[in-house]
Short mmCIF file of C-alpha atoms in Angstrom, two decimals:
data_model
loop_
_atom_site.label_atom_id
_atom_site.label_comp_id
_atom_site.label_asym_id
_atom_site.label_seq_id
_atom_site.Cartn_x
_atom_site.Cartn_y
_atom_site.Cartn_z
CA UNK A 1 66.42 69.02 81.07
CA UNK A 2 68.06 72.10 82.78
CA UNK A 3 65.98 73.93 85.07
CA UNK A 4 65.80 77.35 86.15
CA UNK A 5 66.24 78.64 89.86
CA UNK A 6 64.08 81.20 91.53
CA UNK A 7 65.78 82.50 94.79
CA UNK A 8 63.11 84.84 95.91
CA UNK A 9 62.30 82.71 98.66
CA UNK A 10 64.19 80.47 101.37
CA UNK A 11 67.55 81.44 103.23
CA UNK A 12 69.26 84.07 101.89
CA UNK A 13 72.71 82.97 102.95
CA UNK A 14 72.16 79.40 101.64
CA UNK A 15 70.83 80.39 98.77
CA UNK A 16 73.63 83.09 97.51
CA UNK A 17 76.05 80.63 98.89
CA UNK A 18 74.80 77.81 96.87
CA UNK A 19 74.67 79.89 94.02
CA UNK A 20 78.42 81.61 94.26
CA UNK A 21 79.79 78.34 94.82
CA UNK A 22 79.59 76.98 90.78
CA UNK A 23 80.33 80.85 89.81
CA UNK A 24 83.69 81.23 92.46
CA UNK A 25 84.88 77.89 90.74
CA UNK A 26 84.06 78.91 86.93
CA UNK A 27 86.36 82.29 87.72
CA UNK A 28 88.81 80.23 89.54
CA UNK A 29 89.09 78.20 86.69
CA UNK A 30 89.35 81.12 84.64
CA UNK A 31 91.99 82.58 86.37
CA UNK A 32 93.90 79.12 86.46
CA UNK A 33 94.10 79.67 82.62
CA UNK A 34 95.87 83.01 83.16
CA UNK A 35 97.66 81.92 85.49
CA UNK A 36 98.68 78.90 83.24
CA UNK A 37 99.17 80.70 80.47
CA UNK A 38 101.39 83.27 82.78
CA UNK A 39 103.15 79.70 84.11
CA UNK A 40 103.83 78.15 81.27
CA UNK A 41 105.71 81.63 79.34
CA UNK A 42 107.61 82.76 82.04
CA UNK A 43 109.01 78.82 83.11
CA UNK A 44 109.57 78.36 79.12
CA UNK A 45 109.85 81.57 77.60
CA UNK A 46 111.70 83.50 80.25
CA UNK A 47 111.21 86.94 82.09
CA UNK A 48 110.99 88.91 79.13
CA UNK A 49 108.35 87.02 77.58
CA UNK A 50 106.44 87.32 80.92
CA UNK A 51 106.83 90.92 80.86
CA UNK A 52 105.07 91.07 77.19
CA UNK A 53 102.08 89.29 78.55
CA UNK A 54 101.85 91.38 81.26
CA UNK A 55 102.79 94.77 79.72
CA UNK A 56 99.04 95.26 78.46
CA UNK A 57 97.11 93.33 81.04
CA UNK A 58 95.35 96.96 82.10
CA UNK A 59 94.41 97.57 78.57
CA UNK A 60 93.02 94.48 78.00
CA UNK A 61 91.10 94.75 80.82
CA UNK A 62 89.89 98.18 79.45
CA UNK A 63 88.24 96.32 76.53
CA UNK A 64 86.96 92.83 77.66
CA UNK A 65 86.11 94.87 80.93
CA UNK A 66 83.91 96.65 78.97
CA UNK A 67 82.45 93.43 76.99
CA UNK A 68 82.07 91.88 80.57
CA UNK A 69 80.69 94.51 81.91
CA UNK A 70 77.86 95.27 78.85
CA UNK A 71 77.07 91.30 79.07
CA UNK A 72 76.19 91.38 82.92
CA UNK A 73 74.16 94.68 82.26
CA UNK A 74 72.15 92.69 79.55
CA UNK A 75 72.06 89.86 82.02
CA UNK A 76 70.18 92.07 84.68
CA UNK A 77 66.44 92.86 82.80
CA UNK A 78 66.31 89.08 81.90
CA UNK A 79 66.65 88.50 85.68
CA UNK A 80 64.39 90.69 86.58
CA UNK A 81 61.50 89.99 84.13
CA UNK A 82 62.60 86.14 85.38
CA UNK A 83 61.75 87.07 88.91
CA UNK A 84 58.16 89.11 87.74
CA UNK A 85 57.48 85.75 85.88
CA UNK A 86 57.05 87.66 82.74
CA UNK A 87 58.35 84.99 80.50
CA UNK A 88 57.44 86.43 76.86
CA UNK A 89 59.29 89.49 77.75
CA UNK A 90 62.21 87.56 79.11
CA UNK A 91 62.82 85.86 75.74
CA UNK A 92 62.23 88.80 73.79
CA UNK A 93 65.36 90.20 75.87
CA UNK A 94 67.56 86.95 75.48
CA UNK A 95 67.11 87.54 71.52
CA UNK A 96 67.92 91.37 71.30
CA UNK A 97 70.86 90.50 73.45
CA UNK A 98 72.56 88.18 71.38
CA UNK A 99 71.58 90.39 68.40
CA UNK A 100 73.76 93.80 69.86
CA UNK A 101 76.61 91.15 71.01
CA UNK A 102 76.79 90.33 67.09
CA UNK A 103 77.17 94.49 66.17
CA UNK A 104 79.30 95.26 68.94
CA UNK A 105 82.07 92.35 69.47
CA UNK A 106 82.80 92.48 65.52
CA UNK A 107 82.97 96.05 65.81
CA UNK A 108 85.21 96.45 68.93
CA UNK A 109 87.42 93.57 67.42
CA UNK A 110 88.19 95.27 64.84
CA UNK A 111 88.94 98.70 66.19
CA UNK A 112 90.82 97.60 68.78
CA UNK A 113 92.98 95.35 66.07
CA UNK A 114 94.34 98.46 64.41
CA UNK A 115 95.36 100.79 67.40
CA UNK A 116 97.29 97.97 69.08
CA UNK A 117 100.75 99.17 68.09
CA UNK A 118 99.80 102.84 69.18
CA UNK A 119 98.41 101.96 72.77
CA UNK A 120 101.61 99.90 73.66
CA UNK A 121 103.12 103.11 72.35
CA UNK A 122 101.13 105.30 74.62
CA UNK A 123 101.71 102.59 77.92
CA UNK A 124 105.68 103.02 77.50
CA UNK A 125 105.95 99.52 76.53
CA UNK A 126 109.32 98.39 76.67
CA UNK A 127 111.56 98.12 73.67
CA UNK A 128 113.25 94.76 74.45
CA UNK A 129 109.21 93.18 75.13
CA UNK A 130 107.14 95.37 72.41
CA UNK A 131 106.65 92.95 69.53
CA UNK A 132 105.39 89.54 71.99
CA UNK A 133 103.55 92.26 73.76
CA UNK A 134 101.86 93.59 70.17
CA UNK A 135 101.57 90.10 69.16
CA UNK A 136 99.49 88.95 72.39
CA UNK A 137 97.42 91.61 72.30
CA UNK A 138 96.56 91.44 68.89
CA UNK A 139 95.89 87.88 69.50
CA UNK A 140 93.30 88.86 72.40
CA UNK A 141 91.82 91.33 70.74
CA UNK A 142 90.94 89.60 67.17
CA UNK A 143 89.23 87.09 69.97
CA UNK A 144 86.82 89.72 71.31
CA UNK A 145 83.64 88.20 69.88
CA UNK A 146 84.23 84.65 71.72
CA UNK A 147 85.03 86.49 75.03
CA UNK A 148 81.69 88.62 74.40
CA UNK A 149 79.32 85.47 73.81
CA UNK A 150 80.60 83.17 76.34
CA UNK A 151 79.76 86.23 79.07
CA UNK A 152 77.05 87.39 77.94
CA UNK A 153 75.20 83.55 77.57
CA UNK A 154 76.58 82.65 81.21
CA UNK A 155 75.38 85.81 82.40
CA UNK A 156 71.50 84.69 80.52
CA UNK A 157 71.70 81.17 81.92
CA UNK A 158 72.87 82.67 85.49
CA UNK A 159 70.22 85.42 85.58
CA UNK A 160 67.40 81.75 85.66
CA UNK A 161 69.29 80.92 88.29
CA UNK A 162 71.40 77.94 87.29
CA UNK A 163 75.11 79.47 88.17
CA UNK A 164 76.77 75.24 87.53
CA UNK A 165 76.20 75.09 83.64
CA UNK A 166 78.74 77.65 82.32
CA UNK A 167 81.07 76.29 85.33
CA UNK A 168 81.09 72.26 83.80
CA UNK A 169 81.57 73.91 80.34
CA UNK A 170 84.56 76.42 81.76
CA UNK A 171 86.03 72.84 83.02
CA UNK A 172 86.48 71.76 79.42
CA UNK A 173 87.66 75.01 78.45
CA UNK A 174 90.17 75.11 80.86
CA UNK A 175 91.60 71.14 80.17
CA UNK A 176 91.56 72.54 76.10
CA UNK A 177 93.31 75.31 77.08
CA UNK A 178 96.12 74.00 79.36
CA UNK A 179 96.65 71.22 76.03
CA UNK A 180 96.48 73.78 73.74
CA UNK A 181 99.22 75.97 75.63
CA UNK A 182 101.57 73.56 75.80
CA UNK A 183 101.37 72.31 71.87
CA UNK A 184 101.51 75.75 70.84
CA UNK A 185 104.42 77.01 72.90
CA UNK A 186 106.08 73.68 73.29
CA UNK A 187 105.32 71.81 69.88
CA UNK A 188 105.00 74.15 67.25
CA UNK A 189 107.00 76.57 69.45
CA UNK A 190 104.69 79.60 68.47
CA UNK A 191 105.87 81.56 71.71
CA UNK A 192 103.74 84.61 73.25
CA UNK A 193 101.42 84.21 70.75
CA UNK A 194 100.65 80.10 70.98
CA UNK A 195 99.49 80.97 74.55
CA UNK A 196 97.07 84.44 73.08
CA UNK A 197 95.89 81.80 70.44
CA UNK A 198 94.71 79.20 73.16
CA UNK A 199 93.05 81.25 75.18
CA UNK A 200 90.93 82.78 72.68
CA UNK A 201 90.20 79.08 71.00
CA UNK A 202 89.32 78.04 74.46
CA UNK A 203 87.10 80.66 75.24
CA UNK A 204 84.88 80.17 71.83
CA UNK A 205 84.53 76.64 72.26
CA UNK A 206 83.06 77.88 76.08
CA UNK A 207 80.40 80.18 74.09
CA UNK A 208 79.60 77.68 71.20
CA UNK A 209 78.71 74.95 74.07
CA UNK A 210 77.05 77.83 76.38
CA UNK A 211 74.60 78.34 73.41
CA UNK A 212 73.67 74.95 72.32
CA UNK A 213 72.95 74.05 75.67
CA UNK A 214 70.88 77.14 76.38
CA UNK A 215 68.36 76.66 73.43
CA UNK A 216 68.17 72.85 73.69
CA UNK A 217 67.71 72.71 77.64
CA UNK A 218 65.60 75.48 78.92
CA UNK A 219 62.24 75.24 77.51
CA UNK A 220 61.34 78.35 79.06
CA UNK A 221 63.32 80.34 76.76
CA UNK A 222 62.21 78.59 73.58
CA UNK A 223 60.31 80.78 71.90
CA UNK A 224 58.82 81.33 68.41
CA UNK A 225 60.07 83.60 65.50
CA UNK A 226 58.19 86.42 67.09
CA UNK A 227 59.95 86.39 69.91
CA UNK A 228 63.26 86.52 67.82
CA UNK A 229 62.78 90.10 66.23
CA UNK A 230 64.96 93.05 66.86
CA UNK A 231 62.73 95.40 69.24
CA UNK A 232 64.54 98.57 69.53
CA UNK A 233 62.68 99.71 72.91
CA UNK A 234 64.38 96.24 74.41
CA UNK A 235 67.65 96.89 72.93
CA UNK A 236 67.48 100.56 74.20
CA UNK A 237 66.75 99.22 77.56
CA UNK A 238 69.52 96.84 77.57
CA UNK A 239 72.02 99.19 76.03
CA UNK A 240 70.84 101.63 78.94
CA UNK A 241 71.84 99.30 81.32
CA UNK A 242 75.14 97.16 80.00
CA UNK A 243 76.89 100.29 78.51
CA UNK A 244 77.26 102.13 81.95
CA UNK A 245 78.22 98.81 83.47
CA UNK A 246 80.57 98.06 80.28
CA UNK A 247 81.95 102.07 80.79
CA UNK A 248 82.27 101.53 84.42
CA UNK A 249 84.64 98.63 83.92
CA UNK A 250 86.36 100.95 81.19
CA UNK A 251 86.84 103.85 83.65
CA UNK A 252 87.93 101.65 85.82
CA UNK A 253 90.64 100.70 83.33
CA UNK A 254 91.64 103.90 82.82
CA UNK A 255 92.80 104.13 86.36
CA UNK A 256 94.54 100.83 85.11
CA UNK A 257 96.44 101.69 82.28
CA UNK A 258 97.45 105.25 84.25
CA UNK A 259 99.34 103.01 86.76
CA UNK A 260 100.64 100.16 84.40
CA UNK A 261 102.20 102.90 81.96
CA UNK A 262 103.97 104.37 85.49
CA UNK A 263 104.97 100.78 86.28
CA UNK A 264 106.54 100.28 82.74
CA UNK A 265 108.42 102.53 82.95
CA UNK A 266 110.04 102.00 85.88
CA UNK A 267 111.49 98.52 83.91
CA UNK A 268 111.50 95.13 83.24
CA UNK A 269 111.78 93.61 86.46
CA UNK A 270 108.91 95.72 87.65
CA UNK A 271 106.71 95.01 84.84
CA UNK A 272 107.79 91.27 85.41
CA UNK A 273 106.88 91.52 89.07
CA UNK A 274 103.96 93.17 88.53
CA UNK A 275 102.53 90.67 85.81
CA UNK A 276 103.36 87.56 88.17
CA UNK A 277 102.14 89.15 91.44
CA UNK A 278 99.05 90.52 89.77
CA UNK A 279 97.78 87.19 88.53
CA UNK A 280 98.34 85.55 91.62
CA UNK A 281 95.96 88.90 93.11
CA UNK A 282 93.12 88.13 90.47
CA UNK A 283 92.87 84.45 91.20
CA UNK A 284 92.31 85.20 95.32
CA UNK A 285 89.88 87.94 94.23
CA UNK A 286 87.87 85.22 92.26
CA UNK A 287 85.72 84.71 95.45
CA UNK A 288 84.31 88.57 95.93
CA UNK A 289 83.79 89.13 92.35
CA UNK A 290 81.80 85.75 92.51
CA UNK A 291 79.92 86.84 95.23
CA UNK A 292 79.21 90.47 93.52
CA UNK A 293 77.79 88.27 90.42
CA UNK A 294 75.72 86.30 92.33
CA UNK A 295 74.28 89.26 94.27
CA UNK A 296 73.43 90.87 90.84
CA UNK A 297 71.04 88.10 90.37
CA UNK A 298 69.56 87.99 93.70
CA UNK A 299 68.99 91.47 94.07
CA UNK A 300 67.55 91.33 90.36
CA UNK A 301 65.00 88.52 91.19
CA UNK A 302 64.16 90.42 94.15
CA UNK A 303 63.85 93.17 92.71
CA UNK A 304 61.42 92.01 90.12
CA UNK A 305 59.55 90.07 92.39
CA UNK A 306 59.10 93.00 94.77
CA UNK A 307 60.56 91.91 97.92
CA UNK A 308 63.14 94.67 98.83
CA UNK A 309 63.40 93.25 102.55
CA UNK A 310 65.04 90.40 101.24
CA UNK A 311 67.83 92.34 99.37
CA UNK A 312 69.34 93.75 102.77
CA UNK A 313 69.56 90.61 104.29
CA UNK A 314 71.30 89.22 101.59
CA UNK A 315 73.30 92.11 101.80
CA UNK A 316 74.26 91.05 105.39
CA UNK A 317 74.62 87.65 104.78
CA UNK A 318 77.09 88.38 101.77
CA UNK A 319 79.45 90.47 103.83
CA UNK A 320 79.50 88.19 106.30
CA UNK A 321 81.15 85.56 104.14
CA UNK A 322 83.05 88.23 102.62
CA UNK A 323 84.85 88.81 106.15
CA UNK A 324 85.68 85.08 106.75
CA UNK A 325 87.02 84.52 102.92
CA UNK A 326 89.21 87.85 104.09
CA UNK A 327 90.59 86.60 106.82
CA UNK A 328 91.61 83.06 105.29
CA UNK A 329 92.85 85.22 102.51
CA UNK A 330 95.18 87.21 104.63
CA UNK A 331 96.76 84.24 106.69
CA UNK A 332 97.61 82.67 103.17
CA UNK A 333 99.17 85.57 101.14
CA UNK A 334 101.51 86.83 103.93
CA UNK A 335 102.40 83.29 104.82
CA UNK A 336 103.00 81.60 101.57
CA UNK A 337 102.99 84.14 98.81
CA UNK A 338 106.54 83.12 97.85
CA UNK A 339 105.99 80.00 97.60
CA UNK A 340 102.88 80.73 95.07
CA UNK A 341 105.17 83.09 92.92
CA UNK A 342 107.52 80.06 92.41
CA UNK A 343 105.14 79.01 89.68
CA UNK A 344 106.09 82.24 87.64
CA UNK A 345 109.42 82.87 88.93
CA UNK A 346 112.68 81.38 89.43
CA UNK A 347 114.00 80.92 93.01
CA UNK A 348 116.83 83.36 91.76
CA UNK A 349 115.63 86.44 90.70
CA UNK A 350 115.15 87.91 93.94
CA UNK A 351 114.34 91.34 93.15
CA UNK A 352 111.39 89.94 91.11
CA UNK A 353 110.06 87.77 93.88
CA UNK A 354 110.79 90.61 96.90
CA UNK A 355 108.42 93.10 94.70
CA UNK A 356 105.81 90.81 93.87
CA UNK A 357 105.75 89.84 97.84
CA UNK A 358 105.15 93.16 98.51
CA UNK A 359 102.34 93.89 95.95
CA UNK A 360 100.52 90.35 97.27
CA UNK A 361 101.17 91.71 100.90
CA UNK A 362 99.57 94.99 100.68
CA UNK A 363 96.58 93.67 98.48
CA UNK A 364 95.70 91.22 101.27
CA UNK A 365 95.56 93.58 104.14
CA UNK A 366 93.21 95.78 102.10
CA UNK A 367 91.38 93.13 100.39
CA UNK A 368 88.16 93.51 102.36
CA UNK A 369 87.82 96.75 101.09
CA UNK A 370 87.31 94.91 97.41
CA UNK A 371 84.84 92.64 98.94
CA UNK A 372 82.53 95.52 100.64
CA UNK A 373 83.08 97.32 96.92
CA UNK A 374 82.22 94.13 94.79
CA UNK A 375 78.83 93.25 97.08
CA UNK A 376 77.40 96.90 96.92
CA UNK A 377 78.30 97.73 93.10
CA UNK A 378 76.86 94.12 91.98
CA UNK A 379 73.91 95.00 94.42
CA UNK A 380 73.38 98.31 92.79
CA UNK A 381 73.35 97.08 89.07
CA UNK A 382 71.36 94.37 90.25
CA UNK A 383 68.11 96.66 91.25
CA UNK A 384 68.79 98.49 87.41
CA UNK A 385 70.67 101.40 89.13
CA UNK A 386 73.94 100.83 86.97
CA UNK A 387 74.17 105.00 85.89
CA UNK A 388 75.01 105.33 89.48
CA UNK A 389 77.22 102.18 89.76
CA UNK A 390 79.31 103.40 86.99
CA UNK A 391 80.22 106.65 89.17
CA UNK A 392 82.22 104.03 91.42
CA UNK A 393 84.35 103.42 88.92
CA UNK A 394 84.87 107.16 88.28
CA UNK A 395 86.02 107.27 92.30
CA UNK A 396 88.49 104.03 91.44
CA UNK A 397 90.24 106.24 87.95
CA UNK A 398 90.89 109.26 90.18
CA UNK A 399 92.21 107.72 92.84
CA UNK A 400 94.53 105.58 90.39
CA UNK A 401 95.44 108.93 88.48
CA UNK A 402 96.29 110.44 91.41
CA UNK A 403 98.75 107.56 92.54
CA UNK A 404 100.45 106.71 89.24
CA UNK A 405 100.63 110.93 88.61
CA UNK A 406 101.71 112.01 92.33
CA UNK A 407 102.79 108.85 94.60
CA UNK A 408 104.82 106.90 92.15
CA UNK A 409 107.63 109.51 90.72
CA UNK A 410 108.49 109.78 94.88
CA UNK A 411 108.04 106.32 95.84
CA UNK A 412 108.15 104.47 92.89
CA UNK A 413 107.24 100.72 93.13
CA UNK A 414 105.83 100.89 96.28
CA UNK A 415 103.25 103.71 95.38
CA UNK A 416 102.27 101.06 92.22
CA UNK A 417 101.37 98.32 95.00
CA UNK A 418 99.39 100.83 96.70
CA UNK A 419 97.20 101.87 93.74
CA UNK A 420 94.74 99.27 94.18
CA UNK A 421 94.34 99.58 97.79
CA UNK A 422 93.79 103.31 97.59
CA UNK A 423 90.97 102.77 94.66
CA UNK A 424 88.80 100.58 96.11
CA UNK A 425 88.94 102.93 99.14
CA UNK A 426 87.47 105.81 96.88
CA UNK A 427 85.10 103.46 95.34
CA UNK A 428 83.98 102.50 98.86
CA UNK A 429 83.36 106.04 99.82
CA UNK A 430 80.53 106.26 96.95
CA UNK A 431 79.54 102.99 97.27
CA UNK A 432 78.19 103.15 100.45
CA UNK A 433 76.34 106.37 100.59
CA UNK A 434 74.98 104.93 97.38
CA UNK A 435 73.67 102.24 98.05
CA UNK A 436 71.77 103.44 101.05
CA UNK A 437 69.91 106.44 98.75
CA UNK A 438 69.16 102.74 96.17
CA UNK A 439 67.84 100.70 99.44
CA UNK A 440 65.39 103.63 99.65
CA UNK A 441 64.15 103.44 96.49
CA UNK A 442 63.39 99.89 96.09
CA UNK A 443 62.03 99.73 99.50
CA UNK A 444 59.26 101.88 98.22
CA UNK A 445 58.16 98.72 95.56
CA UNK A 446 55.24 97.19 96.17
CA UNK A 447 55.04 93.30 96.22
CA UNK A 448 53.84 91.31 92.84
#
């Protein structure tokens, strides 16, 4: 039988360390499928094919950024009625959650579906890469609803505290999807689109197993039909919270897609570089966006438990681990990136490799700044503040806006690998003063 985790009590640091550790290796493993899937096209497929996958990797993010987003946000007042010990409430939230994610991941599937061909359009897609590129993302976006359930039920079963569940099921996922890669590209020789078509079967068979598991395991979300009903209060108070989180993301995106489209245009070989060297990026970000999570639920149980003196010191604890991770981070990416972008690239396209160096070198001198962003934004949705949250995202569009409108028709690929660096800076400047004016608030809770 599963059990559930409070961490309102005990270390801080062990405790958010013990419980990042099973979420850092379920993203890891996540990423490992991109980066697989990212492998395996541009070793068999070539550069162009490459190029497709990566030609919409900002808009994609736009949409399952904003699933992800909404299913952490839903996450949050199970966490915090979980830390109050307010059980009945708890379950009621669990069932209204899963009832939206029905609604909204059919609906956004299918919108999403028919604009494909028009937001390649708008992103200055290439010519010689548009139909694998229309074909992946149609691929992804068809496969919104298994995305949506598999984060929002490990964001349920991490908000009680048990982080390693979704991680053993992600292991299977990640074993299907490697196998299913490979038959579809290599066996039935299906292309760009075998490797859109694994992903998507591998994340539903992650959701499917999340959900089983869920009911059968954890008694204390085993309710009766009563506790099943649609309550439109809850599901006002969820939608409250995970649709500023999921717009955050989206904003976020926006920024995104602004500096992609620049980078498209600019070629192939960009684009290329960009996809390989931006994979590589997202897998040694896996440990502050784990650490962000994991702070969500810490602050949340905190919060609901009314002990706001233990949500700065896991603040302090957090960055500190942030800081070493940084460092080790650093060392790595300016000593071996080239070696890593082997896996993508051939030795021999050296204007690929020498622009995806540079991208990997400038995100890991400014990679801290991600960290500090990740800990306080997670921190701030965790203690229900996510209106505010969301504005961070605002800080990260303008500031990649300003980049892909101003810096990159002067400095052209270089201004692209500085986009990043320059967002999280803006987001930093909110985040900071914000979550100070937050600490005030929930310092003035009173203990349960």
């Amino acid at each position: 039988m599963a059990s559930s985790k409070e961490m309102t009590a005990g270390k801080p640091l062990t405790l958010i360390f013990s419980f990042t550790l099973p979420l850092l290796l379920g993203n890891l493993l996540q990423q490992t499928y991109s980066l697989i899937d990212a492998a395996i096209v541009g070793k068999f497929l070539g550069i162009n094919a490459l190029a497709s996958v990566g030609a919409s990797t900002s808009v994609v993010f736009l949409i399952l950024g904003f699933c992800n987003g909404c299913c952490c946000g839903f996450g949050i007042p199970v966490a915090q009625k979980f830390g109050a010990r307010d059980y009945e409430t708890m379950r009621r939230y669990v069932a209204v959650s899963l009832q939206l994610a029905v609604v909204m991941s059919i609906s956004i599937a299918v919108i999403t579906s028919l604009f494909c061909s028009n937001i390649l359009r708008i992103m200055q897609t290439p010519e010689n890469i548009f139909e694998d590129a229309y074909l992946y993302l149609l691929v992804t976006f068809i496969g919104v609803p298994c995305t949506f359930f598999y984060n929002l039920l490990a964001s349920i079963i991490r908000a009680l505290g048990d982080s390693k569940t979704p991680f053993y099921f992600l292991i299977f996922s990640t074993v299907l999807n490697v196998l299913l890669d490979l038959f579809c590209i290599l066996i039935l020789g299906w292309g760009v689109l075998g490797a859109g078509i694994a992903t998507v079967i591998a994340q539903g068979v992650s959701a499917v197993l999340c959900y089983f598991y869920m009911y059968r395991h954890f008694q204390i979300i085993q309710g009766d039909k009563n506790d099943r009903k649609f309550r439109p209060r809850l599901a006002g108070n969820l939608l409250g919270i995970g649709v500023p989180m999921g717009l955050q993301f989206s904003i976020t995106a926006i920024g995104s897609i602004m500096l992609q489209s620049a980078n498209n245009a600019l070629g192939t070989a960009c684009v290329a570089a960009f996809t390989a060297a931006a994979r590589v990026k997202m897998f040694f970000m896996c440990p502050y966006e784990s650490l962000g999570i994991a702070m969500a639920t810490y602050v949340g149980q905190n919060y609901g438990a009314g002990k706001p003196e233990r949500v700065w010191q896991g603040i302090k604890s957090s960055v500190g681990m942030m800081l070493i991770y940084a460092v080790f981070t650093f060392t790595v990416l300016m000593l071996a990136s080239k070696q890593v972008l082997y896996l993508f690239v051939d030795p021999g396209e050296t204007e690929i490799l020498k622009d995806a160096m540079l991208y990997l070198h400038v995100s890991a001198i400014f990679f801290p700044l991600v960290g500090l962003l990740c800990i306080l934004r997670y921190s701030i949705q965790g203690a229900g503040f996510t209106k505010l949250s969301m504005f961070s995202g605002v800080a990260e569009m303008i500031a990649r806006i300003l980049v892909s409108l101003l810096a990159v028709p002067v400095w052209g690929y270089t201004a692209v690998c500085l986009g990043d660096a320059t967002a999280w800076l803006f987001a930093d400047l909110f985040l900071v003063p914000a979550f100070y004016y937050v600490y005030q608030k929930i310092k003035q809770i009173k203990p349960v």
